[in-house]
Coordinates of C-alpha atoms and ligand atoms in Angstrom, one line a residue:
X1 CA 62.9 -99.2 165.7
X2 CA 65.9 -96.8 167.9
X3 CA 68.7 -98.7 169.6
X4 CA 68.8 -97.4 172.9
X5 CA 71.7 -97.3 175.2
X6 CA 70.5 -97.0 178.7
X7 CA 73.2 -96.4 181.6
X8 CA 71.6 -98.3 185.1
X9 CA 68.8 -99.9 183.8
X10 CA 69.3 -102.6 186.1
X11 CA 68.4 -99.9 189.0
X12 CA 65.4 -99.6 190.2
X13 CA 63.7 -96.9 187.6
X14 CA 66.4 -98.0 184.5
X15 CA 64.4 -101.5 185.5
X16 CA 60.8 -99.9 185.0
X17 CA 61.6 -97.8 182.6
X18 CA 63.6 -101.1 180.7
X19 CA 60.1 -102.0 181.2
X20 CA 57.9 -99.3 178.9
X21 CA 60.8 -98.6 176.3
X22 CA 61.0 -102.9 175.3
X23 CA 56.6 -103.1 175.4
X24 CA 57.0 -99.7 172.4
X25 CA 59.2 -101.9 170.7
X26 CA 62.7 -100.5 171.4
X27 CA 66.2 -102.5 171.1
X28 CA 68.2 -102.5 173.8
X29 CA 71.8 -101.8 175.5
X30 CA 72.2 -102.0 178.8
X31 CA 75.5 -100.5 181.1
X32 CA 75.3 -100.9 183.9
X33 CA 77.4 -102.4 186.7
X34 CA 76.2 -103.7 189.2
X35 CA 76.9 -101.9 191.8
X36 CA 73.3 -100.7 192.4
X37 CA 70.9 -103.1 190.2
X38 CA 70.7 -106.6 190.1
X39 CA 71.2 -108.9 186.5
X40 CA 67.9 -110.4 187.9
X41 CA 65.7 -107.1 187.4
X42 CA 66.5 -107.6 183.9
X43 CA 66.6 -111.2 183.4
X44 CA 62.5 -110.6 184.8
X45 CA 61.3 -107.8 182.6
X46 CA 62.7 -109.9 179.8
X47 CA 59.6 -112.6 180.8
X48 CA 57.5 -109.6 181.9
X49 CA 57.9 -108.7 177.5
X50 CA 58.2 -112.4 176.8
X51 CA 61.6 -112.0 175.1
X52 CA 62.8 -114.7 173.6
X53 CA 65.3 -112.1 170.7
X54 CA 68.2 -111.3 172.8
X55 CA 69.1 -109.5 169.8
X56 CA 66.5 -106.2 171.8
X57 CA 68.4 -106.9 174.9
X58 CA 72.2 -106.5 175.7
X59 CA 73.5 -107.1 179.2
X60 CA 76.6 -104.8 178.9
X61 CA 78.9 -105.0 182.2
X62 CA 80.4 -101.7 182.8
X63 CA 80.7 -98.4 183.4
X64 CA 80.3 -95.8 182.1
X65 CA 83.8 -93.8 183.6
X66 CA 85.6 -96.8 181.5
X67 CA 86.2 -95.4 178.0
X68 CA 86.9 -98.7 176.9
X69 CA 83.2 -100.5 178.7
X70 CA 81.7 -97.6 176.9
X71 CA 83.0 -98.4 173.5
X72 CA 82.1 -102.0 174.2
X73 CA 77.7 -100.1 174.7
X74 CA 78.0 -98.3 171.6
X75 CA 79.3 -101.3 169.3
X76 CA 77.4 -104.1 170.9
X77 CA 74.5 -104.1 168.3
X78 CA 74.8 -103.7 164.6
X79 CA 72.4 -101.1 164.7
X80 CA 74.4 -97.7 166.0
X81 CA 72.5 -96.8 169.4
X82 CA 69.8 -93.6 168.6
X83 CA 70.0 -92.5 171.8
X84 CA 70.7 -93.0 175.3
X85 CA 68.8 -93.2 178.7
X86 CA 71.2 -92.2 181.7
X87 CA 70.5 -93.3 184.8
X88 CA 73.7 -94.7 186.1
X89 CA 74.3 -92.9 189.0
X90 CA 74.6 -93.0 193.2
X91 CA 71.6 -91.4 194.4
X92 CA 72.3 -91.4 198.2
X93 CA 72.2 -87.9 199.6
X94 CA 73.6 -88.9 203.7
X95 CA 76.1 -90.6 202.1
X96 CA 77.5 -88.0 199.8
X97 CA 77.4 -85.6 201.7
X98 CA 80.0 -88.9 203.7
X99 CA 82.6 -89.6 201.0
X100 CA 81.7 -86.1 198.6
X101 CA 84.6 -87.3 196.3
X102 CA 82.7 -90.3 194.7
X103 CA 79.7 -88.6 194.1
X104 CA 81.8 -86.6 191.9
X105 CA 83.6 -89.2 190.1
X106 CA 79.8 -91.3 189.6
X107 CA 77.6 -88.5 188.5
X108 CA 80.1 -86.0 187.0
X109 CA 82.5 -87.8 186.2
X110 CA 80.9 -90.6 184.7
X111 CA 78.1 -88.3 183.0
X112 CA 81.2 -86.3 181.6
X113 CA 83.3 -89.7 180.0
X114 CA 79.9 -90.3 178.0
X115 CA 79.1 -87.6 176.6
X116 CA 82.7 -88.1 175.6
X117 CA 81.3 -92.0 174.1
X118 CA 78.2 -90.2 172.5
X119 CA 79.7 -87.4 170.9
X120 CA 82.7 -89.4 169.0
X121 CA 79.5 -92.7 167.8
X122 CA 77.9 -90.5 166.2
X123 CA 74.8 -89.9 168.9
X124 CA 73.6 -86.6 170.1
X125 CA 70.1 -87.7 172.4
X126 CA 70.0 -87.4 175.8
X127 CA 68.2 -88.2 178.9
X128 CA 69.6 -86.9 181.7
X129 CA 68.0 -87.9 185.5
X130 CA 67.8 -85.4 187.8
X131 CA 65.9 -84.0 190.3
X132 CA 64.3 -82.3 192.8
X133 CA 67.2 -82.0 195.3
X134 CA 68.4 -79.5 192.6
X135 CA 65.7 -77.2 193.9
X136 CA 67.1 -77.5 197.5
X137 CA 64.6 -75.8 199.8
X138 CA 62.4 -74.2 197.8
X139 CA 60.8 -70.4 197.8
X140 CA 57.2 -71.3 196.4
X141 CA 55.0 -74.5 196.0
X142 CA 53.9 -76.1 193.8
X143 CA 57.7 -75.8 191.9
X144 CA 58.2 -75.0 188.6
X145 CA 61.1 -75.3 185.9
X146 CA 62.4 -71.7 186.6
X147 CA 62.8 -71.7 190.0
X148 CA 66.1 -71.6 191.4
X149 CA 69.0 -74.4 192.0
X150 CA 69.9 -74.0 194.9
X151 CA 71.2 -77.5 196.4
X152 CA 71.8 -78.4 199.9
X153 CA 73.8 -81.5 199.7
X154 CA 76.5 -82.9 197.8
X155 CA 73.9 -85.0 195.7
X156 CA 72.0 -82.7 194.4
X157 CA 75.9 -80.3 193.7
X158 CA 76.2 -82.8 190.8
X159 CA 72.7 -83.5 190.4
X160 CA 72.7 -79.3 188.6
X161 CA 76.6 -79.8 187.0
X162 CA 75.2 -81.7 184.6
X163 CA 72.3 -79.8 184.3
X164 CA 74.9 -77.4 183.8
X165 CA 77.5 -79.4 181.3
X166 CA 74.6 -81.1 179.3
X167 CA 72.7 -77.2 178.7
X168 CA 76.4 -75.6 178.2
X169 CA 76.8 -78.4 175.1
X170 CA 73.0 -77.2 173.1
X171 CA 74.1 -74.6 173.5
X172 CA 77.7 -74.9 171.7
X173 CA 77.8 -77.3 169.2
X174 CA 74.4 -77.8 166.8
X175 CA 72.3 -81.3 167.0
X176 CA 72.2 -82.2 170.5
X177 CA 68.9 -83.6 172.1
X178 CA 68.3 -82.9 175.7
X179 CA 65.4 -83.5 177.8
X180 CA 67.0 -83.6 181.9
X181 CA 63.9 -84.9 183.4
X182 CA 63.5 -83.1 187.8
X183 CA 62.0 -86.4 189.5
X184 CA 60.2 -85.6 192.7
X185 CA 59.9 -89.3 194.7
X186 CA 59.7 -92.4 192.9
X187 CA 57.8 -94.6 194.5
X188 CA 56.0 -97.7 193.9
X189 CA 56.5 -101.2 191.8
X190 CA 55.1 -102.3 188.7
X191 CA 51.9 -103.8 188.8
X192 CA 53.0 -107.7 188.4
X193 CA 55.3 -107.7 191.8
X194 CA 58.1 -109.5 190.1
X195 CA 60.0 -106.5 189.6
X196 CA 60.8 -102.9 191.7
X197 CA 62.6 -101.7 194.0
X198 CA 65.6 -103.3 195.7
X199 CA 67.7 -101.3 197.2
X200 CA 71.5 -102.4 199.0
X201 CA 72.2 -102.9 202.3
X202 CA 69.8 -100.8 204.9
X203 CA 66.9 -98.8 202.9
X204 CA 67.1 -95.2 204.1
X205 CA 64.0 -94.2 201.3
X206 CA 60.6 -93.8 203.0
X207 CA 59.0 -95.9 200.8
X208 CA 61.1 -99.4 201.0
X209 CA 61.7 -98.7 205.2
X210 CA 58.0 -99.0 205.1
X211 CA 57.6 -102.4 203.4
X212 CA 60.8 -103.9 205.4
X213 CA 59.1 -102.7 207.7
X214 CA 55.6 -104.0 207.4
X215 CA 57.4 -108.1 205.9
X216 CA 58.1 -108.2 209.2
X217 CA 62.4 -106.7 208.2
X218 CA 63.0 -104.1 210.0
X219 CA 61.1 -103.4 213.4
X220 CA 59.7 -100.1 212.9
X221 CA 59.6 -96.8 211.0
X222 CA 61.4 -94.3 212.1
X223 CA 59.8 -90.9 211.1
X224 CA 62.0 -88.3 210.6
X225 CA 60.1 -85.0 212.1
X226 CA 56.8 -84.1 213.3
X227 CA 57.1 -80.4 214.2
X228 CA 57.6 -78.8 210.1
X229 CA 55.5 -76.7 209.1
X230 CA 52.5 -78.0 208.0
X231 CA 48.8 -80.3 208.9
X232 CA 50.2 -82.8 210.3
X233 CA 53.5 -82.2 211.1
X234 CA 55.0 -84.6 209.0
X235 CA 57.3 -83.5 206.3
X236 CA 55.3 -83.9 202.4
X237 CA 56.6 -84.5 199.4
X238 CA 55.4 -85.7 195.6
X239 CA 55.6 -89.2 195.6
X240 CA 55.3 -90.7 191.9
X241 CA 54.8 -94.4 190.7
X242 CA 57.6 -95.6 189.3
X243 CA 55.2 -97.2 186.1
X244 CA 53.9 -93.4 185.6
X245 CA 58.4 -92.1 185.9
X246 CA 58.2 -94.7 182.8
X247 CA 56.1 -93.6 180.8
X248 CA 57.3 -90.3 181.2
X249 CA 60.7 -91.3 179.9
X250 CA 59.1 -92.8 176.3
X251 CA 56.8 -89.3 176.2
X252 CA 60.4 -87.2 176.1
X253 CA 62.5 -89.0 174.0
X254 CA 59.6 -89.2 171.2
X255 CA 59.3 -86.0 171.7
X256 CA 62.6 -85.4 171.1
X257 CA 63.3 -87.2 168.4
X258 CA 60.4 -85.7 166.7
X259 CA 61.1 -82.1 166.7
X260 CA 63.9 -79.6 165.9
X261 CA 67.2 -79.7 168.8
X262 CA 66.6 -78.6 171.8
X263 CA 67.5 -79.0 175.4
X264 CA 64.3 -79.5 177.6
X265 CA 63.9 -79.5 182.1
X266 CA 61.3 -80.6 183.1
X267 CA 59.8 -81.9 186.3
X268 CA 57.9 -85.2 186.9
X269 CA 56.2 -85.0 189.1
X270 CA 52.1 -86.2 190.4
X271 CA 51.6 -82.4 191.2
X272 CA 49.9 -83.5 195.1
X273 CA 51.9 -84.0 198.3
X274 CA 51.0 -86.4 201.0
X275 CA 52.7 -86.4 203.8
X276 CA 55.3 -88.9 206.3
X277 CA 51.7 -90.1 208.2
X278 CA 49.6 -90.2 205.2
X279 CA 51.8 -92.6 203.8
X280 CA 51.9 -94.6 206.6
X281 CA 48.5 -95.0 207.6
X282 CA 47.9 -95.8 204.1
X283 CA 50.0 -98.2 204.0
X284 CA 48.9 -99.8 206.9
X285 CA 45.8 -99.6 205.5
X286 CA 46.9 -101.7 202.0
X287 CA 48.6 -104.4 203.5
X288 CA 46.2 -104.9 206.5
X289 CA 49.9 -104.6 208.8
X290 CA 50.1 -102.5 211.6
X291 CA 53.7 -100.1 211.4
X292 CA 55.7 -99.1 214.0
X293 CA 56.9 -95.9 214.1
X294 CA 58.7 -93.4 216.5
X295 CA 58.3 -90.0 215.9
X296 CA 62.2 -88.6 215.8
X297 CA 64.0 -85.7 215.2
X298 CA 64.4 -83.9 212.0
X299 CA 66.9 -86.1 210.1
X300 CA 69.7 -83.7 208.6
X301 CA 69.6 -82.1 204.9
X302 CA 65.8 -82.8 205.0
X303 CA 63.7 -80.2 203.4
X304 CA 59.4 -80.1 205.1
X305 CA 57.8 -80.1 201.9
X306 CA 58.7 -80.3 197.7
X307 CA 55.6 -80.7 195.6
X308 CA 56.3 -80.4 192.2
X309 CA 54.1 -78.1 189.4
X310 CA 54.4 -80.8 186.3
X311 CA 52.4 -78.4 184.1
X312 CA 55.1 -77.8 181.9
X313 CA 55.9 -81.7 181.7
X314 CA 52.1 -81.9 179.9
X315 CA 52.3 -78.9 178.2
X316 CA 55.7 -80.1 176.3
X317 CA 55.2 -84.1 176.6
X318 CA 51.2 -84.7 176.1
X319 CA 52.5 -87.1 179.4
X320 CA 50.2 -86.8 182.4
X321 CA 50.8 -89.2 185.7
X322 CA 47.5 -91.7 186.0
X323 CA 48.6 -93.7 189.3
X324 CA 47.8 -92.2 192.7
X325 CA 49.4 -93.1 196.5
X326 CA 46.5 -96.6 196.6
X327 CA 47.8 -97.7 193.6
X328 CA 52.0 -96.7 194.5
X329 CA 51.4 -98.3 198.2
X330 CA 49.8 -101.6 197.2
X331 CA 52.0 -101.9 194.4
X332 CA 54.9 -101.2 196.7
X333 CA 53.6 -103.5 198.6
X334 CA 52.6 -106.4 196.4
X335 CA 56.5 -106.7 195.4
X336 CA 58.1 -106.7 199.0
X337 CA 55.1 -109.5 199.8
X338 CA 56.0 -111.6 197.1
X339 CA 60.0 -110.8 196.7
X340 CA 59.9 -110.0 201.3
X341 CA 63.9 -110.5 200.3
X342 CA 63.7 -108.3 197.3
X343 CA 65.7 -110.2 193.8
X344 CA 67.5 -112.4 196.4
X345 CA 65.5 -114.1 196.6
X346 CA 66.1 -116.4 192.8
Ligands
LIG401 P1 69.4 -97.3 191.6 O1 70.8 -97.2 192.2 O2 68.4 -98.3 191.5 O3 69.7 -96.8 189.9 C1 70.9 -96.7 189.5 C2 71.4 -97.4 188.2 O4 73.0 -97.5 187.9 C3 71.7 -99.2 189.2 O5 70.7 -100.3 188.3 C4 73.5 -99.3 189.6 O6 74.5 -100.4 189.2 C5 73.9 -98.1 188.2 N1 75.0 -98.0 188.3 C6 75.3 -96.5 189.9 N2 77.3 -96.4 189.0 C7 77.5 -97.5 187.3 C8 78.4 -96.8 186.6 N3 79.6 -96.1 187.2 N4 78.4 -96.8 185.9 C9 77.5 -97.8 185.6 N5 76.3 -98.0 186.2 C10 76.3 -97.9 187.5 O7 68.8 -95.1 191.0 P2 67.3 -95.2 190.7 O8 66.4 -94.9 191.8 O9 66.3 -96.2 189.7 O10 67.5 -93.5 190.2 C11 68.2 -93.7 188.6 C12 68.7 -92.1 189.0 O11 67.6 -91.7 189.4 C13 69.8 -91.5 189.5 O12 70.7 -91.5 188.6 C14 69.2 -91.0 190.9 O13 70.3 -90.0 191.4 C15 67.8 -90.8 189.5 N6 67.2 -89.8 190.7 C16 66.8 -91.1 191.8 C17 65.1 -91.1 192.4 C18 65.3 -92.0 193.2 O14 65.0 -91.8 194.6 N7 65.0 -93.0 193.4 C19 65.4 -89.3 192.4 C20 65.7 -88.3 191.8 C21 66.5 -89.2 190.3
LIG402 C1 65.0 -87.8 199.4 C2 66.5 -86.2 198.1 C3 65.6 -87.1 195.9 C4 67.1 -88.1 196.3 C5 65.7 -89.5 196.5 C6 66.7 -90.8 196.7 C7 66.1 -84.2 198.5 C8 65.4 -83.0 198.7 N1 65.5 -85.3 197.8 O1 64.7 -87.6 198.7 O2 66.1 -86.3 194.9 O3 66.6 -88.6 195.1 O4 66.0 -88.6 198.7 O5 67.5 -91.1 197.8 O6 67.1 -84.1 198.4 N2 61.5 -91.0 206.2 C9 61.1 -90.9 207.1 N3 61.1 -92.1 207.4 C10 62.4 -92.7 207.3 C11 62.9 -92.7 205.8 C12 62.1 -90.9 205.8 O7 60.7 -90.1 207.7 O8 63.0 -93.9 207.6 C13 61.2 -88.5 205.6 C14 62.1 -88.1 205.5 O9 62.2 -87.6 206.2 C15 61.8 -87.4 204.4 C16 60.1 -88.1 203.5 O10 60.0 -89.1 204.7 O11 60.8 -86.2 204.8 C17 61.2 -88.7 202.2 O12 62.2 -89.7 202.2 P1 63.0 -90.2 201.5 O13 62.0 -91.2 200.7 O14 63.6 -90.3 201.5 O15 62.7 -89.0 199.9 P2 63.4 -88.1 200.1 O16 64.5 -87.5 200.9 O17 62.7 -86.6 200.4

C-alpha cells in the first residue's frame, strides 16, 4: 500500500481523513506543527483502527514552511512517499482580515515549500484542501466548478492562489497528479464520538458554537442576520459530514493514482442547503437541549447562500455523500457530549 504524507493530519478534517486512509490500508507520515491540531486526536485515531504497528502512523512535529521539517517527513519511512494529502493551513476568515501576511505565509508560502520538497523527492501526486470560499458571492446556485473564482476575503485569496500555482505546475511539467478539492461546510464528527472538531479558543463556525451552547460552554448562539433573501431569513450553507468528506479524499487519491497525470478541480458538498435556523432546530431535536439564541446583525464577509453542484465529483470520483443533517447534528453532539472540553479532557 502506498506511503502517504498527510500535512495537517492532527486537525479536524485531517484526523478524520487519517482514519479513512488507515482503514483503507495506507501507511501514513503526519507533518503537523500542532498550531490548531492535537496529538491526542491522532492517538485516538490509532486506537480506533486498533493500530499496534507504529510504522503505519509516524508523527513529525514540524512546519510546512521549514525545509528541514519537510526533509524529516519525506525520509521518515524507508518507503518513498507516493502522494501528499495537504490539509495544513490557516482557515479563519475573520483572522485573515486582521493578519493577511500570516495567511499568505502559511497557506501560500507553506504550499510552495511543500511542492518544492515534493519535486526534490520525486513525488508528484497531491490532494489539496481548497474551499468554496473562493467563489465569493456566487452568481448562481448551485455552484459548479465553472463559476467565477472571485474570493472576498484574504483567506479565500490564498486558496485561489494555491489553486493557480497548482494548475501552472500541472501545465509546465509532466507527471503531476493533482486534485484540488473545494470543500463546502465540513461539520460533524466520527460516529464513535472519539474524534471530532476541537477549535482553539472561542469558536467562530456555526456547528462548534451550537454544540458548545448545547453543552453549556457558551451562553447563547448569535444568529448573524435574519434579513437575508432566504425562506426563513437566515443564511443557507451546504453542510457536509466530515466522514463523507474524508471518503472523498480517498476516492480522489484512488482516481489520481489510477488515471494518467491530470489536475482535477472538484466541489465537495451534498448539493443540499440548510439554513442557520434549520441547523439550530435540528440540533435542539437531536440533543434534546434548549439552545438559546439572539438575532444579531450580519457578520462582515458573509454571503446569503452557498450550495454545491457536486455532480462532477460524483461522476469523476464515483463518490457520493451518504450522511444528512440529522447525522451531522447527532455525531457533532455525541462528540461534544463525550468530550465537553474537547481533547483537553485526557
Ligand atoms: P484545522 O485547523 O483543524 O487543521 C489544520 C491543521 O494544520 C492543524 O492540525 C494545524 O495544527 C496544522 N497546521 C497549520 N499550520 C501549519 C504549518 N505551518 N505547518 C504544519 N502544520 C500546520 O482545519 P481543518 O478544518 O481540518 O481544515 C483543513 C484544511 O481544509 C485547511 O487547509 C482549511 O483551509 C481547509 N478547509 C477547511 C474548511 C472548514 O470549514 N473546516 C473549509 C474549506 C477548506
Ligand atoms: C467560512 C468560509 C469557509 C471556511 C470556513 C471555516 C466563506 C463563504 N466560507 O464558512 O470557506 O473554510 O468559514 O472557517 O467564506 N453563523 C451564525 N452564528 C455563529 C456562527 C456562524 O449565525 O456563531 C452563521 C454564519 O453567519 C453563516 C453560517 O452560520 O451564515 C455558517 O457559518 P460558518 O460555520 O462560520 O461557516 P462559513 O462562514 O460559511
